[in-house]
PDB file of C-alpha atoms and ligand atoms in Angstrom:
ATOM      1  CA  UNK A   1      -4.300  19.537  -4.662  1.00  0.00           C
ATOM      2  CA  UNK A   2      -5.394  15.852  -5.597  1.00  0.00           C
ATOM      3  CA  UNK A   3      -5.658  12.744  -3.357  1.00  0.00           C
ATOM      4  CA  UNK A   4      -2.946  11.409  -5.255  1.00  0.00           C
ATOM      5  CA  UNK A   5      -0.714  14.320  -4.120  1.00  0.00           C
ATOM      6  CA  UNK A   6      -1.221  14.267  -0.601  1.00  0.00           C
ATOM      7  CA  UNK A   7      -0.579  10.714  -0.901  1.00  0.00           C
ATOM      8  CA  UNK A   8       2.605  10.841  -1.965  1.00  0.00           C
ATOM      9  CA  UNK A   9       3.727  13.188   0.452  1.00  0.00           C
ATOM     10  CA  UNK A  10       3.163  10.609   3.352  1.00  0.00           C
ATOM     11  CA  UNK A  11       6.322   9.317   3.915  1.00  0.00           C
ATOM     12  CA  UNK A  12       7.325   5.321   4.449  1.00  0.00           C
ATOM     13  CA  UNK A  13       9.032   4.290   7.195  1.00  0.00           C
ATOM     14  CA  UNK A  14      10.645   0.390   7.006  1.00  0.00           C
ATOM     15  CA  UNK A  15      11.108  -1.518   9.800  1.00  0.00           C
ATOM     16  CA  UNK A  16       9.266   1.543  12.200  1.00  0.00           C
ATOM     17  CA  UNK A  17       8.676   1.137  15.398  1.00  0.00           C
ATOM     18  CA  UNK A  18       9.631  -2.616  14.745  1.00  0.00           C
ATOM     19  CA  UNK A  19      10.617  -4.935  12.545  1.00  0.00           C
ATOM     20  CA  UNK A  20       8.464  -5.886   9.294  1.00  0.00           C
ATOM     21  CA  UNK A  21       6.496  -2.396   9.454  1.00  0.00           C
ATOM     22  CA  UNK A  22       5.920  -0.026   6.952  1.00  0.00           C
ATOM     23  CA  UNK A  23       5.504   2.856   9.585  1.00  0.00           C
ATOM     24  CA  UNK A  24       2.772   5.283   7.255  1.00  0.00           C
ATOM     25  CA  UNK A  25       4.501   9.345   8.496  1.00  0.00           C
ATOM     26  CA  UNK A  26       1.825  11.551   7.748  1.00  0.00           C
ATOM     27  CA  UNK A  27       4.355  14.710   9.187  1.00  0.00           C
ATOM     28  CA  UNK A  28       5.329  14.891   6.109  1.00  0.00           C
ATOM     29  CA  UNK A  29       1.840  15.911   4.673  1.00  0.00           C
ATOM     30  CA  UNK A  30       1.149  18.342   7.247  1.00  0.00           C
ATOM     31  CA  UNK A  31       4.505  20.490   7.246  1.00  0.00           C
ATOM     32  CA  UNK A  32       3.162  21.266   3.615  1.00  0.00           C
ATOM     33  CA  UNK A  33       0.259  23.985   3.885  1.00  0.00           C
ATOM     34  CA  UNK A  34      -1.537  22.986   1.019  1.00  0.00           C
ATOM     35  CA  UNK A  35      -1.937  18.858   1.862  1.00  0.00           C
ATOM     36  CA  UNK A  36      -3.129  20.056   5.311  1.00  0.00           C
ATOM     37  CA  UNK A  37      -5.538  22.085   3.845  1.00  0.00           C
ATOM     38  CA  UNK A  38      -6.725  19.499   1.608  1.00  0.00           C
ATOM     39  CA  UNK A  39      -6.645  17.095   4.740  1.00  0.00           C
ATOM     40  CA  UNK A  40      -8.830  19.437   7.025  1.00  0.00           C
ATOM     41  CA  UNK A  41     -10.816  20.806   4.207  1.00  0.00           C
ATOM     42  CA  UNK A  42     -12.042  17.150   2.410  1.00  0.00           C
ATOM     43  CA  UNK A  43     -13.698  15.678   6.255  1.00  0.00           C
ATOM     44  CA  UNK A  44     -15.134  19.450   6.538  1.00  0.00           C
ATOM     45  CA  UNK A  45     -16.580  18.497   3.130  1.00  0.00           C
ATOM     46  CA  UNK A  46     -17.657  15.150   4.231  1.00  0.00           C
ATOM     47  CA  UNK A  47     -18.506  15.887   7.524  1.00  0.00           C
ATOM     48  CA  UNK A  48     -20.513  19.238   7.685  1.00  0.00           C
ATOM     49  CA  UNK A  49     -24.196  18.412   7.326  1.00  0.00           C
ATOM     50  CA  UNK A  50     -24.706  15.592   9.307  1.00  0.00           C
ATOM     51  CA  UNK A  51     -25.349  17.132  12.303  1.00  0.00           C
ATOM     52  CA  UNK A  52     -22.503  15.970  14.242  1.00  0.00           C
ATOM     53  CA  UNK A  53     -21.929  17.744  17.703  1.00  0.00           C
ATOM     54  CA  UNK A  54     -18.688  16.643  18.901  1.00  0.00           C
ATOM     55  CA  UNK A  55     -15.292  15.199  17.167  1.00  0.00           C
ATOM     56  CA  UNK A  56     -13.845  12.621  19.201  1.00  0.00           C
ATOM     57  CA  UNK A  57     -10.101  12.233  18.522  1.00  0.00           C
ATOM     58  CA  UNK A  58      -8.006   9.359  19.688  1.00  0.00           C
ATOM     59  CA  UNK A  59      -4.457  10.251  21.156  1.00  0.00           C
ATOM     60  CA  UNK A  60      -2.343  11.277  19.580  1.00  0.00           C
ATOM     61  CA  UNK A  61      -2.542  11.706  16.152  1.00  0.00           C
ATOM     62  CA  UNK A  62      -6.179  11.753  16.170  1.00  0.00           C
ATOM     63  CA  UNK A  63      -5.315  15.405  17.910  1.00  0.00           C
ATOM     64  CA  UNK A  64      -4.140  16.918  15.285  1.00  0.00           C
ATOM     65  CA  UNK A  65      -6.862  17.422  12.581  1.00  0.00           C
ATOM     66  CA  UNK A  66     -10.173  16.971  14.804  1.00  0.00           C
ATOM     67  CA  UNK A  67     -10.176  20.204  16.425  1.00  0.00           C
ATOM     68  CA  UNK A  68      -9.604  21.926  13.294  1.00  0.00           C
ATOM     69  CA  UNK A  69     -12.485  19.934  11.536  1.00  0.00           C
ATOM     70  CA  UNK A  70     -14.817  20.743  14.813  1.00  0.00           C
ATOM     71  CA  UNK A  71     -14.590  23.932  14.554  1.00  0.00           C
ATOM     72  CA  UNK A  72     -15.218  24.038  10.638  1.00  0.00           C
ATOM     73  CA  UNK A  73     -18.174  22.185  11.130  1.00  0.00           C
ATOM     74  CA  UNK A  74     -19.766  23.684  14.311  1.00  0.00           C
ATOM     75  CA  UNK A  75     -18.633  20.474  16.444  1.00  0.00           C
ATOM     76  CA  UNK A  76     -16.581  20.553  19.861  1.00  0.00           C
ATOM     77  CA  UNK A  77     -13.968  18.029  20.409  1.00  0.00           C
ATOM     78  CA  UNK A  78     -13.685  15.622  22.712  1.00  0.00           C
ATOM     79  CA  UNK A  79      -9.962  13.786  23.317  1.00  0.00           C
ATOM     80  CA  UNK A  80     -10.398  10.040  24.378  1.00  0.00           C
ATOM     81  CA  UNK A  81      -6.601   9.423  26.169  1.00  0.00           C
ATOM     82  CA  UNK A  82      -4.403   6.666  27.338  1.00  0.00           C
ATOM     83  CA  UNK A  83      -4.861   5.494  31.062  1.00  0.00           C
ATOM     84  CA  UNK A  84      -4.739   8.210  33.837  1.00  0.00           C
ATOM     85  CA  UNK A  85      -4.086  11.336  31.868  1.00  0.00           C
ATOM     86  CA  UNK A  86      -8.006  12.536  32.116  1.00  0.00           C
ATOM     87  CA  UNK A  87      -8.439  14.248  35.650  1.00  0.00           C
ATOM     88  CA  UNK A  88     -11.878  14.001  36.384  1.00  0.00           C
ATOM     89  CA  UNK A  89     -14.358  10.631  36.216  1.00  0.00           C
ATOM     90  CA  UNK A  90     -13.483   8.626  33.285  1.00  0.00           C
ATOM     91  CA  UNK A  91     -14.942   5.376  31.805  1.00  0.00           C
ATOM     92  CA  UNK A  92     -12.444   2.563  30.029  1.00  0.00           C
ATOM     93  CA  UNK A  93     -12.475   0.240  27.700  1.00  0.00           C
ATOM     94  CA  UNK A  94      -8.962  -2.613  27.497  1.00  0.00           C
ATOM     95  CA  UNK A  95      -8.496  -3.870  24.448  1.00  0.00           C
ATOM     96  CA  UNK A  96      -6.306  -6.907  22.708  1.00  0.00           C
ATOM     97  CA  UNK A  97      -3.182  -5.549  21.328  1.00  0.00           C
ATOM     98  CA  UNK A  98      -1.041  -8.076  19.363  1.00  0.00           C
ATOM     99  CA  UNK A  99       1.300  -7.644  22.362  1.00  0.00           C
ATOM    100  CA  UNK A 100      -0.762  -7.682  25.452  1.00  0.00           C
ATOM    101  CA  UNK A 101      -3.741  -5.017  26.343  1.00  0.00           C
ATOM    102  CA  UNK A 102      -4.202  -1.347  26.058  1.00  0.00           C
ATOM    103  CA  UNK A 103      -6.467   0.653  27.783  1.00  0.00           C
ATOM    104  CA  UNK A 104      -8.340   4.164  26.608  1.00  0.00           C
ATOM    105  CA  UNK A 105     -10.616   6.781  28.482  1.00  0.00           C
ATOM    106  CA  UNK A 106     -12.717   9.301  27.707  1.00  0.00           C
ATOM    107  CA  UNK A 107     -14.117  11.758  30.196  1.00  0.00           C
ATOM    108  CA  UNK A 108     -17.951  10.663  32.027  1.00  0.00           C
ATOM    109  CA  UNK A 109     -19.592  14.071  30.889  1.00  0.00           C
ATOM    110  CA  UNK A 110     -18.105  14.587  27.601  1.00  0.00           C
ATOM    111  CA  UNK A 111     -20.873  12.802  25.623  1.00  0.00           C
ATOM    112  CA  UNK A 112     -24.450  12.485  26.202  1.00  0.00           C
ATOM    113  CA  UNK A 113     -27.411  11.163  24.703  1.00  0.00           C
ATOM    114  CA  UNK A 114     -28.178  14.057  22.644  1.00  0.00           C
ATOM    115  CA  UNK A 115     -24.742  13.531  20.994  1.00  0.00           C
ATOM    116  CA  UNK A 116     -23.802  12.368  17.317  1.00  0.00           C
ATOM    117  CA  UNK A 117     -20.501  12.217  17.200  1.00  0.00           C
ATOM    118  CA  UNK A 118     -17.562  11.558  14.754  1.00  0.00           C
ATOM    119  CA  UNK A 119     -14.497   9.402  15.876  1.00  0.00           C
ATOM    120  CA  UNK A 120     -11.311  10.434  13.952  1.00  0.00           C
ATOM    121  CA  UNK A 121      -7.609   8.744  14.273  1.00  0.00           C
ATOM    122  CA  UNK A 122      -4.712   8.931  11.461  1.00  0.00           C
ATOM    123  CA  UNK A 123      -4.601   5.273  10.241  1.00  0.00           C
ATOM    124  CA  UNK A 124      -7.033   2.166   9.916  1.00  0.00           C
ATOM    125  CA  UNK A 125      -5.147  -0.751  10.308  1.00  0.00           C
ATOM    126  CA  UNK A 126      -6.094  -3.982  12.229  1.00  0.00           C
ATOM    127  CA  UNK A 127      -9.475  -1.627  13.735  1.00  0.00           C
ATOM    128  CA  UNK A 128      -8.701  -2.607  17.071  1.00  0.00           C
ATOM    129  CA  UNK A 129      -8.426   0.423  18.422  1.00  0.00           C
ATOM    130  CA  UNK A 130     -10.910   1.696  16.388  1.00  0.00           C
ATOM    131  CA  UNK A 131     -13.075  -0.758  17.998  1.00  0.00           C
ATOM    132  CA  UNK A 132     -12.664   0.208  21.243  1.00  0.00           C
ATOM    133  CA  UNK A 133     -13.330   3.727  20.442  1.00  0.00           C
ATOM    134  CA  UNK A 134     -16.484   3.095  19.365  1.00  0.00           C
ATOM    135  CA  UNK A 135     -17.226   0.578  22.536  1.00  0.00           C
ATOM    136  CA  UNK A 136     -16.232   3.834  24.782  1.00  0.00           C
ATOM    137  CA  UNK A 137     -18.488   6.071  23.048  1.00  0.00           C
ATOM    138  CA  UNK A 138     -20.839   3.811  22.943  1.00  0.00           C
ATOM    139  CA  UNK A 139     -20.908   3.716  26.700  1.00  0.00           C
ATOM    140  CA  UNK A 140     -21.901   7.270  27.015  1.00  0.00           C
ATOM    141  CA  UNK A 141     -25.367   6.245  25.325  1.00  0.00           C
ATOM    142  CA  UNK A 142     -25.020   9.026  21.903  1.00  0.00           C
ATOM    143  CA  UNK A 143     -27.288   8.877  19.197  1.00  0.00           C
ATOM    144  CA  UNK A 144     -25.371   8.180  16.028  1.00  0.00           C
ATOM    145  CA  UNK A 145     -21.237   7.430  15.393  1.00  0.00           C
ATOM    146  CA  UNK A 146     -19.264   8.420  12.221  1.00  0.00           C
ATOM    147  CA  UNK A 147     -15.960   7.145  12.122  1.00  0.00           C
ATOM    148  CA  UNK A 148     -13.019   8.705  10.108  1.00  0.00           C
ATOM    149  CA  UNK A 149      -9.347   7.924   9.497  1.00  0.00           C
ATOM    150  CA  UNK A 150      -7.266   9.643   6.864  1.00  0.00           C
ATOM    151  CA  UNK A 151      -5.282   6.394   5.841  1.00  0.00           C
ATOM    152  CA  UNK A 152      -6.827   3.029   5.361  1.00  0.00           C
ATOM    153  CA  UNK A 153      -3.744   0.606   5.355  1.00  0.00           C
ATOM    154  CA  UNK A 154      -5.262  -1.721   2.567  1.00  0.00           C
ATOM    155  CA  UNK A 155      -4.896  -5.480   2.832  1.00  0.00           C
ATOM    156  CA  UNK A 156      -5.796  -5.527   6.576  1.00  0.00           C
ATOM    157  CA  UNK A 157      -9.085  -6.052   8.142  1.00  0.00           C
ATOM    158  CA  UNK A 158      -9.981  -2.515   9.831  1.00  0.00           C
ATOM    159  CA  UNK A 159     -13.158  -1.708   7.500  1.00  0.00           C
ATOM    160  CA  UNK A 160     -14.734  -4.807   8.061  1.00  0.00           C
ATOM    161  CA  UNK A 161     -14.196  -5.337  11.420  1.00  0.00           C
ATOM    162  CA  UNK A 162     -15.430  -1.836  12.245  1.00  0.00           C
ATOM    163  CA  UNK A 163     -18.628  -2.597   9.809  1.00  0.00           C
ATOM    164  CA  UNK A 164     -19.317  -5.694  11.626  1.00  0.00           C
ATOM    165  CA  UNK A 165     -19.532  -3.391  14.882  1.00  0.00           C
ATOM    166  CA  UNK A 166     -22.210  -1.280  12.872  1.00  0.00           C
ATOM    167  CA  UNK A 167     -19.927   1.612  12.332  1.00  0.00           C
ATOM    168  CA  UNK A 168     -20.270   4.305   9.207  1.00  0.00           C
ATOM    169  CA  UNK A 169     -16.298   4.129   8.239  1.00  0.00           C
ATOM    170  CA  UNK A 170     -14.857   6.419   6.132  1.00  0.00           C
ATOM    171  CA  UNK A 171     -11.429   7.215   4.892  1.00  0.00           C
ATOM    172  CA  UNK A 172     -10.410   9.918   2.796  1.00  0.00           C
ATOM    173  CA  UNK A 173      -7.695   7.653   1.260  1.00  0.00           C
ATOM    174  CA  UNK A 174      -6.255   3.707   1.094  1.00  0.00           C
ATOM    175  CA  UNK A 175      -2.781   2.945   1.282  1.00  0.00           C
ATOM    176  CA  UNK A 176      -1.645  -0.608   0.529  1.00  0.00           C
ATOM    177  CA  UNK A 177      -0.144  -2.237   3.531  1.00  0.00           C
ATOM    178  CA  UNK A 178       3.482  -3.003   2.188  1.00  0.00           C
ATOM    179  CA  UNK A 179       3.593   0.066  -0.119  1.00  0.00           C
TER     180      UNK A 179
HETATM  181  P1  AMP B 201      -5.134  -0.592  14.564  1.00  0.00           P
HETATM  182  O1  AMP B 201      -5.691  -0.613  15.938  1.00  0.00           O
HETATM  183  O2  AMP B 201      -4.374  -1.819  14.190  1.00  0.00           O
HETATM  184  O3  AMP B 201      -6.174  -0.221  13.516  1.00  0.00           O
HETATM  185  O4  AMP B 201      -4.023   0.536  14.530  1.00  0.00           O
HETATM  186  C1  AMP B 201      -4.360   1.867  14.460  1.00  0.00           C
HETATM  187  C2  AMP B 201      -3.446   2.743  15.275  1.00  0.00           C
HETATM  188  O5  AMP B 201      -2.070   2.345  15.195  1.00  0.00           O
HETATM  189  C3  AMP B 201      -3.523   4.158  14.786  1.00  0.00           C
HETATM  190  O6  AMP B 201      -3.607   4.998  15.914  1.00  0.00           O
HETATM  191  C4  AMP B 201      -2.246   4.380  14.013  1.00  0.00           C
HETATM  192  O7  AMP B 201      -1.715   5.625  14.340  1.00  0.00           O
HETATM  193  C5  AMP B 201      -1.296   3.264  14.433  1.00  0.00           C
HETATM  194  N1  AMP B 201      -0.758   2.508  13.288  1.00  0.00           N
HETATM  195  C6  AMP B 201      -1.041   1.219  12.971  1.00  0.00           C
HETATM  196  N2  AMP B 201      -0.362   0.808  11.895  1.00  0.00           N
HETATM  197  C7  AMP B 201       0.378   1.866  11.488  1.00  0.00           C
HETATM  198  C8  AMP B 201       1.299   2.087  10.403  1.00  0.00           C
HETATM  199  N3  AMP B 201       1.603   1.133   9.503  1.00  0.00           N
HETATM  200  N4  AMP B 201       1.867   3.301  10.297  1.00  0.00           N
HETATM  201  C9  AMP B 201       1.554   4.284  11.184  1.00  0.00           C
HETATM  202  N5  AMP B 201       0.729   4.131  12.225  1.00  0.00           N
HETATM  203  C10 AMP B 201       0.125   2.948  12.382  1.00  0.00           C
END
């Protein structure tokens, strides 16, 4: 399995959710055993000696592969959620949509001090929510933050915004944005 293949099997969606966007399907990679594999098996390769303790993944399609890589590597995983789904003491970060404000959480005691973590979503596009992942981890005080996406959505700002916030970004491919 190459790069190139897995690439190919993410499917484009026109005009997905709205208007004017090419919505990037990565369902389409995972129903196929071997570009999951690849997927879970290239951030194990990336990921493994660095020490990292806990995979953070962002809701909801930062669920699906950061358990599996966590448990490759040695990690546990932490899930940072939309607004009241966590059910004990959370912290929050809001966050500038281009439509109004989001908000995430991520549970008080899930990361300490002694924590070096890895944040892990599906796509980097604008990095704003990204960005506030980081800013929530952040607030728990950990010692280092790796940040992964499988798709970088080429043409828009993600990597550098997410550099300018003094984040390691890495992303196991690049898609261009109107591709
Ligand atoms: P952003 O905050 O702009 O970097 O957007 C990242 C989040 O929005 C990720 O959780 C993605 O799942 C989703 N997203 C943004 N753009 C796309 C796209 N073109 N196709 C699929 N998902 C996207």
């Amino acid at each position: 399995m190459t790069v190139e293949e897995v690439k190919n099997a993410i499917r484009n969606v026109p005009d997905f959710p709205i208007p004017g966007i090419q919505f990037k399907d990565i369902t389409t990679a995972l129903d196929k055993p071997e570009c999951l594999k690849w997927m879970r098996d290239e951030m194990v390769r990336r990921y493994k000696n660095l020490g990292i303790t806990q995979v953070v993944g962002i809701e909801s399609r930062g669920f699906i592969l950061a358990p599996a890589v966590a448990m490759e590597i040695g990690a546990g995983f932490v899930p940072i959620r939309k607004p009241n789904k966590l059910p004990a003491e959370t912290v929050s970060v809001t966050y500038a949509k281009e439509y109004g404000e989001d908000v995430i959480q991520i549970h008080k005691d899930a990361l300490d001090e002694n924590d070096v973590v890895l944040i892990h979503d599906d796509i980097l596009a604008t990095g704003g929510s990204m960005a506030a992942a980081i800013e929530l981890v952040k607030k728990l005080g950990v010692k280092k933050i790796y940040v992964n996406c499988l798709i970088e959505l080429e043409g828009l700002p993600g990597r550098k915004v997410l550099s300018e916030a003094g984040a390691e970004v890495d992303c196991l491919m690049g898609i261009e944005v109107d591709e």
